[in-house]
Amino acid sequence: MIRFLASVGAATLAALASIGRLAMFVADTVSHLVRPPFYLREFGHALLQIGYFSLPVVGLTALFTGGALALQIYAGGARFSAEAVVPQIVAIGMVRELGPVLVGLMIAARVTSSIAAEIATMKVTEQLDALVTLSTNPMKYLTLPRVLAATLVMPILVAVGDIIGIMGGFVVATERLGFNAASYIQNTVNFLEPLDIISSLAKGAVFGFIAALMGCYFGMNSERGAMGVGRATKGSVVAAAVLILAANFILTEAFFSA
Amino acid sequence: MITLIDLHKAFGANRVLQGARLVIPTGQSMVVIGGSGTGKSVLIKCILGIVKPDSGTILIDGQDVAKVPRDAFLARFGMLFQGGALFDSLPVWQNVAFRLLRGSLATPKVEAKEIAISKLRRVGLSPDVADRLPAELSGGMQKRVGLARAICAEPEIIFFDEPTTGLDPIMAGVINDLIREIVSEMGATAVTITHDLTSVRAIADRVAMLHGGIIRWEGPIADLDSSNDPYVDQFIHGRATGPIATIR
């Protein structure tokens, strides 16, 4: 019994220590926002990598999801003669939930893993130590530009994902399900409220922050060797995905609980 | 002058440094020898502040390194890392001129590139290497680029971490000669850690042996073969028997 309690205690302490380390990492990252120097070139590079080069995967994910959503709502709605709600449900589903969450998860897969692997490799090959000896703070040079870029660019990616997702639903609804194009667009525009769009963009910013932060955190704390890099990469993606889903629930509760 | 006083550093139960003391005179080339895993790299990283010692004091010209402004302090150092530690995403010239492109030593890009190319020439690399990426270079060329980066901002103190590891004997000799020449012409203080005795004899003015977390022996290179220290003797003759346990 004592052994069991000891193991529970040890696990609890380890979990609390991890939370503490992560909190300090977040505080350190944010504190660099107001402390020069700022590495604008790194920031621009991160904007391109995280934003521009993620557009194809975001677009394709949203397109197919929007199309599938339209088919499902049509089929499901037919059970109680509510096929006509396809435009409204596709719009609200994409903008409020699927757009931000799927874009967040795709960014976690594409960007978080890439950041974690890159920084972890830099750590095991002593490039982080080299940065320090060259009077360059790795948090300022590597973490801040990536986290800031992801936080700023993710709302744009989510907006693009929302629009393409709705377009996917539009194409399926008008080409396969016989909806009238003009009334589909009219219903979509009329149904969406400003809060839907604001919540979508806000979720994007939070998810972007989480995705980049997890990549940097796990990369910076990577263990040695190829296995260490692999573990850091895997851990970063899992942590980012879980935190994005948890944050999504909290934000949904905050925005839409009546 | 670099002075290490009673340095201690442990990683969990592994007590790497257990009271290391060493004085490195200004303008001298000190080589720290010792087996793998004896804490040579940790010693250097403690001086640079990359690793924080658990206790002890490090003085540079009488100033406690824990109390001096970090950027100004680091601006006095250059370091050649064991694996080069070149930044993969940057071309060679930007690696070399990294310090000149940002921070307090920021220099216009054209000028920084010219300096980088001159440093590349100094280590025997042609200017056409400047625009290549590190991954396109051989191990020996990467070491040279790392050396060029270490000397680019004309540091007062240069650290060399296993400068010849992984190189063939001829390239190792070239790197040793370069280090000796560059340190002499710059008048810099050099600290090299290695277990390559050819490097020791080529580079060192003085030698210190680290074992068991302390400096067991320190003296001029001329006294290395007659140190009468059983640890040093076993190490430099590569004997399997002696006070240094061969199973670690």
Coordinates of C-alpha atoms in Angstrom, one line a residue:
Chain A
M1 CA 0.0 0.0 0.0
I2 CA 2.8 2.4 1.0
R3 CA 4.6 1.5 -2.2
F4 CA 1.5 2.3 -4.3
L5 CA 1.1 5.6 -2.5
A6 CA 4.7 6.4 -3.0
S7 CA 4.4 5.7 -6.8
V8 CA 1.3 7.9 -7.0
G9 CA 3.1 10.6 -5.1
A10 CA 6.2 10.4 -7.3
A11 CA 4.0 10.6 -10.4
T12 CA 2.1 13.6 -9.1
L13 CA 5.3 15.4 -8.2
A14 CA 6.7 14.6 -11.7
A15 CA 3.5 15.9 -13.3
L16 CA 3.6 19.1 -11.2
A17 CA 7.3 19.6 -12.0
S18 CA 6.5 19.2 -15.8
I19 CA 3.7 21.8 -15.5
G20 CA 6.0 24.1 -13.6
R21 CA 8.7 23.8 -16.3
L22 CA 6.2 24.4 -19.0
A23 CA 4.8 27.4 -17.2
M24 CA 8.3 28.9 -16.8
F25 CA 9.0 28.2 -20.5
V26 CA 5.8 30.1 -21.4
A27 CA 6.8 33.0 -19.1
D28 CA 10.3 33.1 -20.6
T29 CA 9.0 33.1 -24.1
V30 CA 6.4 35.8 -23.5
S31 CA 8.9 37.9 -21.6
H32 CA 11.1 38.1 -24.7
L33 CA 8.3 39.9 -26.5
V34 CA 9.2 43.1 -24.7
R35 CA 13.0 42.6 -24.6
P36 CA 15.1 43.4 -27.6
P37 CA 16.9 42.4 -29.7
F38 CA 14.2 41.0 -32.1
Y39 CA 15.2 38.7 -34.9
L40 CA 12.9 39.9 -37.7
R41 CA 14.5 37.7 -40.4
E42 CA 13.8 34.6 -38.3
F43 CA 10.2 35.9 -37.7
G44 CA 9.7 36.4 -41.4
H45 CA 11.1 32.9 -42.1
A46 CA 8.8 31.4 -39.5
L47 CA 5.8 33.2 -41.0
L48 CA 6.6 31.7 -44.4
Q49 CA 7.2 28.2 -43.1
I50 CA 4.2 28.1 -40.7
G51 CA 1.7 30.1 -42.8
Y52 CA 2.4 30.1 -46.5
F53 CA 3.7 26.6 -46.8
S54 CA 0.9 25.2 -44.7
L55 CA -1.8 26.5 -47.1
P56 CA -2.0 23.4 -49.3
V57 CA -2.5 21.0 -46.4
V58 CA -5.0 23.3 -44.7
G59 CA -6.9 23.9 -48.0
L60 CA -7.1 20.2 -48.9
T61 CA -8.2 19.2 -45.3
A62 CA -10.9 21.8 -45.2
L63 CA -12.1 21.1 -48.7
F64 CA -12.7 17.4 -48.2
T65 CA -14.1 18.0 -44.7
G66 CA -16.6 20.5 -45.9
G67 CA -17.7 18.2 -48.7
A68 CA -18.1 15.2 -46.4
L69 CA -19.9 17.4 -43.8
A70 CA -22.4 18.4 -46.5
L71 CA -23.1 14.8 -47.4
Q72 CA -23.5 13.7 -43.8
I73 CA -25.8 16.5 -42.9
Y74 CA -27.9 15.9 -46.0
A75 CA -28.1 12.2 -45.2
G76 CA -28.8 12.7 -41.5
G77 CA -31.2 15.5 -42.1
A78 CA -33.2 13.4 -44.5
R79 CA -34.3 11.2 -41.6
F80 CA -36.5 14.0 -40.3
S81 CA -37.0 16.0 -43.5
A82 CA -34.4 18.6 -42.7
E83 CA -32.2 18.4 -45.8
A84 CA -32.5 22.1 -46.3
V85 CA -30.3 23.0 -43.3
V86 CA -27.1 21.8 -45.1
P87 CA -25.8 25.4 -45.8
Q88 CA -26.4 26.5 -42.2
I89 CA -24.9 23.5 -40.5
V90 CA -21.9 23.3 -42.8
A91 CA -21.2 27.0 -42.1
I92 CA -21.6 26.8 -38.4
G93 CA -19.8 23.4 -38.2
M94 CA -16.8 24.6 -40.2
V95 CA -16.5 28.1 -38.7
R96 CA -17.1 27.2 -35.0
E97 CA -15.5 23.8 -34.7
L98 CA -14.1 21.9 -37.6
G99 CA -12.2 24.7 -39.3
P100 CA -10.1 25.8 -36.2
V101 CA -9.7 22.3 -34.8
L102 CA -8.7 20.6 -38.0
V103 CA -6.4 23.4 -39.0
G104 CA -4.9 23.2 -35.5
L105 CA -4.4 19.5 -35.7
M106 CA -2.9 19.7 -39.2
I107 CA -0.5 22.4 -37.9
A108 CA 0.4 20.2 -35.0
A109 CA 1.2 17.4 -37.4
R110 CA 3.1 19.6 -39.9
V111 CA 4.6 22.4 -37.9
T112 CA 5.0 21.2 -34.3
S113 CA 6.8 18.1 -35.4
S114 CA 9.0 20.0 -37.7
I115 CA 9.9 22.6 -35.1
A116 CA 10.5 19.9 -32.4
A117 CA 12.7 17.8 -34.7
E118 CA 14.7 20.8 -35.9
I119 CA 15.4 22.3 -32.4
A120 CA 16.0 18.8 -30.9
T121 CA 18.6 18.1 -33.6
M122 CA 20.2 21.5 -33.0
K123 CA 20.4 20.5 -29.3
V124 CA 22.0 17.2 -29.8
T125 CA 24.5 18.6 -32.3
E126 CA 25.4 21.4 -29.9
Q127 CA 24.0 24.1 -32.2
L128 CA 22.0 25.5 -29.2
D129 CA 25.3 25.7 -27.2
A130 CA 26.9 27.4 -30.2
L131 CA 24.2 30.0 -30.3
V132 CA 24.9 30.8 -26.6
T133 CA 28.6 31.2 -27.3
L134 CA 27.8 33.5 -30.1
S135 CA 25.9 35.8 -27.7
T136 CA 22.5 34.7 -29.0
N137 CA 19.7 33.6 -26.7
P138 CA 18.1 30.5 -28.2
M139 CA 14.7 31.4 -26.7
K140 CA 14.9 34.8 -28.5
Y141 CA 16.3 33.4 -31.7
L142 CA 14.4 30.2 -32.1
T143 CA 11.4 30.1 -29.8
L144 CA 9.9 33.6 -29.9
P145 CA 9.9 34.1 -33.7
R146 CA 8.2 30.7 -34.2
V147 CA 5.6 31.1 -31.4
L148 CA 4.8 34.7 -32.4
A149 CA 4.5 33.8 -36.1
A150 CA 2.3 30.8 -35.4
T151 CA 0.0 32.9 -33.1
L152 CA -0.4 35.6 -35.7
V153 CA -0.7 33.5 -38.9
M154 CA -3.0 30.8 -37.6
P155 CA -6.1 33.0 -37.5
I156 CA -5.4 33.6 -41.2
L157 CA -5.0 29.9 -41.9
V158 CA -8.2 29.2 -40.0
A159 CA -10.1 31.8 -42.0
V160 CA -8.8 30.3 -45.2
G161 CA -9.8 26.8 -43.9
D162 CA -13.2 28.0 -43.0
I163 CA -13.8 29.5 -46.4
I164 CA -12.5 26.5 -48.3
G165 CA -14.5 24.2 -46.0
I166 CA -17.7 26.1 -46.7
M167 CA -16.8 26.0 -50.4
G168 CA -16.3 22.3 -50.2
G169 CA -19.8 21.9 -48.8
F170 CA -21.1 24.4 -51.4
V171 CA -19.6 22.4 -54.3
V172 CA -21.0 19.1 -53.0
A173 CA -24.4 20.6 -52.2
T174 CA -24.8 22.3 -55.6
E175 CA -23.2 19.6 -57.8
R176 CA -24.4 16.4 -56.1
L177 CA -27.4 17.3 -53.8
G178 CA -29.3 19.7 -56.1
F179 CA -29.1 22.9 -54.0
N180 CA -29.4 26.2 -55.7
A181 CA -26.1 28.0 -55.6
A182 CA -27.5 31.5 -54.9
S183 CA -29.7 30.4 -52.1
Y184 CA -26.9 28.3 -50.6
I185 CA -24.6 31.3 -50.4
Q186 CA -27.5 33.5 -49.1
N187 CA -28.3 31.0 -46.3
T188 CA -24.7 30.6 -45.3
V189 CA -24.1 34.4 -45.1
N190 CA -27.3 35.0 -43.3
F191 CA -26.8 32.3 -40.7
L192 CA -23.2 33.1 -39.6
E193 CA -22.9 35.7 -36.8
P194 CA -19.9 37.8 -36.0
L195 CA -19.3 35.8 -32.8
D196 CA -18.9 32.6 -34.9
I197 CA -16.1 34.2 -36.9
I198 CA -14.5 35.9 -33.9
S199 CA -14.4 32.6 -32.0
S200 CA -12.9 30.8 -35.0
L201 CA -10.1 33.3 -35.3
A202 CA -9.4 33.4 -31.6
K203 CA -9.2 29.7 -31.5
G204 CA -6.8 29.8 -34.3
A205 CA -4.5 32.2 -32.4
V206 CA -4.6 30.0 -29.3
F207 CA -4.0 26.8 -31.3
G208 CA -1.1 28.4 -33.1
F209 CA 0.5 29.5 -29.9
I210 CA 0.1 26.0 -28.5
A211 CA 1.4 24.2 -31.6
A212 CA 4.6 26.3 -31.9
L213 CA 5.2 26.4 -28.2
M214 CA 5.0 22.6 -27.8
G215 CA 7.4 22.1 -30.7
C216 CA 9.9 24.5 -29.1
Y217 CA 9.5 23.2 -25.6
F218 CA 10.0 19.5 -26.5
G219 CA 12.8 20.4 -28.9
M220 CA 14.7 22.5 -26.3
N221 CA 14.2 19.7 -23.7
S222 CA 15.2 16.8 -26.0
E223 CA 17.4 14.1 -24.8
R224 CA 20.5 13.0 -26.6
G225 CA 20.7 10.9 -29.7
A226 CA 18.3 9.9 -32.5
M227 CA 16.0 8.3 -29.9
G228 CA 15.9 11.6 -28.0
V229 CA 15.0 13.5 -31.2
G230 CA 12.3 11.0 -32.0
R231 CA 10.8 11.1 -28.5
A232 CA 10.8 14.9 -28.6
T233 CA 9.0 15.0 -31.9
K234 CA 6.4 12.4 -30.9
G235 CA 5.8 14.0 -27.5
S236 CA 5.4 17.5 -29.0
V237 CA 2.8 16.4 -31.5
V238 CA 0.8 14.4 -28.9
A239 CA 1.0 17.2 -26.4
A240 CA 0.0 19.8 -29.0
A241 CA -2.9 17.8 -30.3
V242 CA -4.3 17.1 -26.8
L243 CA -3.8 20.7 -25.6
I244 CA -5.5 22.0 -28.8
L245 CA -8.5 19.8 -28.2
A246 CA -8.6 20.7 -24.5
A247 CA -8.3 24.4 -25.3
N248 CA -11.0 24.0 -27.9
F249 CA -13.4 22.8 -25.3
I250 CA -12.5 25.6 -22.9
L251 CA -12.9 28.3 -25.6
T252 CA -16.2 26.8 -26.9
E253 CA -17.4 26.9 -23.3
A254 CA -16.3 30.5 -22.9
F255 CA -17.7 31.7 -26.2
F256 CA -21.0 29.8 -26.5
S257 CA -22.2 28.7 -23.1
A258 CA -25.5 30.3 -22.7
Chain B
M1 CA 43.8 34.8 -17.0
I2 CA 41.2 32.2 -16.3
T3 CA 41.0 30.8 -12.8
L4 CA 38.8 27.9 -11.7
I5 CA 38.4 27.5 -7.9
D6 CA 36.9 24.4 -6.4
L7 CA 34.3 23.7 -9.2
H8 CA 31.7 21.1 -8.5
K9 CA 29.1 19.9 -10.9
A10 CA 26.9 16.8 -10.6
F11 CA 24.2 15.4 -13.0
G12 CA 22.0 13.4 -10.6
A13 CA 24.2 10.9 -8.9
N14 CA 27.0 11.4 -11.4
R15 CA 29.5 13.8 -9.8
V16 CA 31.4 15.1 -12.8
L17 CA 33.4 17.9 -11.3
Q18 CA 34.5 17.4 -7.6
G19 CA 36.6 20.4 -6.8
A20 CA 38.4 21.2 -10.0
R21 CA 41.0 23.9 -9.7
L22 CA 43.0 25.4 -12.6
V23 CA 44.8 28.6 -13.6
I24 CA 45.1 29.3 -17.3
P25 CA 47.6 32.2 -17.9
T26 CA 46.8 34.8 -20.5
G27 CA 48.1 34.1 -24.0
Q28 CA 48.9 30.5 -23.2
S29 CA 47.5 27.4 -24.9
M30 CA 46.3 25.1 -22.2
V31 CA 45.2 21.6 -23.2
V32 CA 43.0 19.6 -20.8
I33 CA 43.4 15.9 -21.3
G34 CA 41.5 13.0 -19.7
G35 CA 39.4 10.0 -20.6
S36 CA 36.0 10.0 -22.2
G37 CA 33.3 11.0 -19.7
T38 CA 35.6 12.6 -17.2
G39 CA 34.0 16.1 -17.5
K40 CA 36.3 17.9 -19.9
S41 CA 33.4 19.4 -21.9
V42 CA 31.5 20.2 -18.8
L43 CA 34.5 22.1 -17.5
I44 CA 34.5 24.3 -20.6
K45 CA 30.8 24.7 -20.6
C46 CA 30.9 25.9 -17.0
I47 CA 33.4 28.6 -18.0
L48 CA 31.1 29.7 -20.8
G49 CA 28.0 29.6 -18.6
I50 CA 26.3 27.0 -20.8
V51 CA 26.3 24.7 -17.7
K52 CA 25.9 26.2 -14.3
P53 CA 28.3 24.8 -11.7
D54 CA 26.8 23.6 -8.4
S55 CA 29.5 25.5 -6.5
G56 CA 32.9 27.0 -7.0
T57 CA 34.1 30.2 -8.6
I58 CA 35.3 31.0 -12.1
L59 CA 37.3 34.2 -12.6
I60 CA 38.3 35.8 -15.9
D61 CA 41.0 38.4 -15.3
G62 CA 39.9 38.5 -11.7
Q63 CA 36.2 39.1 -12.4
D64 CA 33.7 36.5 -11.3
V65 CA 31.9 35.3 -14.5
A66 CA 28.6 34.9 -12.6
K67 CA 28.6 38.7 -11.9
V68 CA 29.6 40.2 -15.3
P69 CA 27.1 41.3 -18.1
R70 CA 26.5 38.2 -20.2
D71 CA 26.8 39.6 -23.7
A72 CA 30.0 41.5 -23.1
F73 CA 31.4 38.4 -21.4
L74 CA 30.5 36.1 -24.3
A75 CA 31.9 38.6 -26.8
R76 CA 35.4 37.7 -25.5
F77 CA 35.1 34.1 -26.4
G78 CA 35.2 31.9 -29.5
M79 CA 34.5 28.2 -29.5
L80 CA 35.1 25.3 -31.9
F81 CA 32.7 22.5 -31.1
Q82 CA 33.5 18.8 -31.4
G83 CA 31.0 18.3 -34.3
G84 CA 31.4 21.7 -35.7
A85 CA 27.9 22.7 -34.5
L86 CA 27.3 24.7 -37.8
F87 CA 23.8 26.0 -38.4
D88 CA 22.3 23.8 -41.1
S89 CA 19.9 26.4 -42.4
L90 CA 22.6 29.1 -43.0
P91 CA 25.2 29.2 -45.7
V92 CA 28.8 28.9 -44.7
W93 CA 29.6 32.6 -44.7
Q94 CA 26.6 33.4 -42.5
N95 CA 27.8 30.7 -40.1
V96 CA 31.2 32.3 -40.0
A97 CA 29.9 35.8 -39.7
F98 CA 27.0 34.9 -37.4
R99 CA 28.2 37.2 -34.6
L100 CA 28.8 40.0 -37.0
L101 CA 25.3 39.9 -38.5
R102 CA 23.5 40.5 -35.2
G103 CA 23.8 41.8 -31.7
S104 CA 26.3 44.4 -30.4
L105 CA 28.9 43.6 -33.1
A106 CA 26.4 44.0 -36.0
T107 CA 28.2 44.9 -39.2
P108 CA 26.8 45.7 -42.7
K109 CA 26.1 42.4 -44.6
V110 CA 28.6 43.1 -47.4
E111 CA 31.4 43.8 -44.9
A112 CA 30.5 40.8 -42.8
K113 CA 30.7 38.6 -45.8
E114 CA 34.1 40.0 -46.7
I115 CA 35.3 39.3 -43.2
A116 CA 33.9 35.8 -43.3
I117 CA 35.6 35.1 -46.6
S118 CA 38.9 36.4 -45.3
K119 CA 38.5 34.1 -42.2
L120 CA 37.7 31.1 -44.5
R121 CA 40.9 31.9 -46.5
R122 CA 42.8 32.0 -43.2
V123 CA 41.7 28.4 -42.5
G124 CA 42.5 27.2 -46.0
L125 CA 39.1 27.3 -47.6
S126 CA 38.4 29.0 -50.9
P127 CA 35.8 31.8 -51.3
D128 CA 33.5 29.5 -53.3
V129 CA 32.7 27.6 -50.1
A130 CA 31.1 30.7 -48.6
D131 CA 27.7 30.2 -50.3
R132 CA 27.5 26.5 -49.8
L133 CA 25.4 24.9 -47.0
P134 CA 27.3 23.1 -44.2
A135 CA 25.8 19.7 -45.2
E136 CA 27.6 20.0 -48.6
L137 CA 31.0 20.0 -46.9
S138 CA 33.3 17.2 -45.7
G139 CA 34.0 16.7 -42.0
G140 CA 37.4 18.4 -42.3
M141 CA 35.9 21.4 -44.1
Q142 CA 33.2 21.7 -41.5
K143 CA 35.9 21.8 -38.7
R144 CA 37.7 24.5 -40.7
V145 CA 34.4 26.5 -41.0
G146 CA 33.9 26.0 -37.3
L147 CA 37.4 27.3 -36.6
A148 CA 36.8 30.3 -38.9
R149 CA 33.6 31.1 -36.9
A150 CA 35.5 30.8 -33.6
I151 CA 38.0 33.4 -34.7
C152 CA 35.8 35.6 -36.8
A153 CA 35.2 38.3 -34.1
E154 CA 38.8 38.2 -32.9
P155 CA 38.1 36.7 -29.5
E156 CA 40.5 37.0 -26.6
I157 CA 39.8 33.4 -25.4
I158 CA 39.2 30.5 -27.7
F159 CA 38.0 27.0 -26.7
F160 CA 38.5 24.0 -28.8
D161 CA 36.4 20.9 -28.0
E162 CA 38.0 17.8 -29.4
P163 CA 39.2 19.6 -32.5
T164 CA 40.5 16.5 -34.3
T165 CA 37.9 13.9 -33.4
G166 CA 36.6 12.1 -36.5
L167 CA 39.3 13.4 -38.8
D168 CA 41.9 11.4 -40.7
P169 CA 45.5 11.9 -39.4
I170 CA 46.5 14.2 -42.2
M171 CA 43.5 16.5 -41.7
A172 CA 43.9 16.3 -37.9
G173 CA 47.5 17.5 -38.4
V174 CA 46.3 20.4 -40.6
I175 CA 43.7 21.4 -37.9
N176 CA 46.3 21.2 -35.2
D177 CA 48.7 23.4 -37.2
L178 CA 46.0 25.9 -37.9
I179 CA 45.0 26.1 -34.3
R180 CA 48.6 26.6 -33.2
E181 CA 49.3 29.3 -35.9
I182 CA 46.0 31.2 -35.3
V183 CA 46.4 31.2 -31.5
S184 CA 50.0 32.4 -31.8
E185 CA 49.2 35.2 -34.3
M186 CA 46.1 36.4 -32.4
G187 CA 47.8 36.2 -29.0
A188 CA 44.7 34.6 -27.7
T189 CA 44.3 32.4 -24.6
A190 CA 43.4 28.9 -25.8
V191 CA 41.8 26.1 -24.0
T192 CA 41.6 22.8 -25.8
I193 CA 40.1 19.6 -24.6
T194 CA 41.2 16.4 -26.2
H195 CA 42.4 12.9 -25.7
D196 CA 44.5 12.9 -28.9
L197 CA 48.1 13.1 -27.8
T198 CA 49.3 14.2 -31.2
S199 CA 47.0 17.3 -30.8
V200 CA 48.3 17.8 -27.2
R201 CA 51.9 17.9 -28.4
A202 CA 51.1 20.1 -31.4
I203 CA 48.9 22.7 -29.6
A204 CA 49.8 22.9 -25.9
D205 CA 52.0 25.3 -24.0
R206 CA 50.7 23.7 -20.8
V207 CA 48.7 20.5 -20.1
A208 CA 46.2 19.7 -17.3
M209 CA 44.9 16.2 -16.7
L210 CA 41.3 15.9 -15.5
H211 CA 40.4 12.7 -13.7
G212 CA 37.9 11.8 -11.0
G213 CA 36.4 15.3 -11.1
I214 CA 39.7 17.1 -10.2
I215 CA 42.8 18.3 -12.0
R216 CA 45.3 15.6 -11.1
W217 CA 48.3 17.1 -12.8
E218 CA 49.1 20.4 -14.5
G219 CA 52.4 21.6 -16.0
P220 CA 54.3 22.6 -19.1
I221 CA 54.1 20.4 -22.2
A222 CA 57.8 19.7 -21.8
D223 CA 57.2 18.0 -18.5
L224 CA 54.4 15.8 -19.7
D225 CA 56.5 12.7 -20.3
S226 CA 58.3 13.1 -17.0
S227 CA 55.4 14.1 -14.8
N228 CA 55.9 11.1 -12.5
D229 CA 52.1 11.1 -12.1
P230 CA 50.8 7.5 -12.5
Y231 CA 47.5 8.8 -14.0
V232 CA 49.2 10.9 -16.6
D233 CA 51.7 8.1 -17.4
Q234 CA 48.9 5.6 -17.9
F235 CA 47.0 8.0 -20.0
I236 CA 49.8 9.1 -22.3
H237 CA 51.1 5.6 -22.8
G238 CA 47.7 4.2 -23.3
R239 CA 48.2 1.4 -20.7
A240 CA 45.2 -0.8 -19.8
T241 CA 46.6 -1.3 -16.3
G242 CA 47.1 1.5 -13.8
P243 CA 45.2 3.7 -11.4
I244 CA 42.6 4.6 -14.1
A245 CA 39.9 2.0 -14.2
T246 CA 39.5 0.7 -17.8
I247 CA 35.9 -0.2 -17.3
R248 CA 33.9 2.9 -16.8

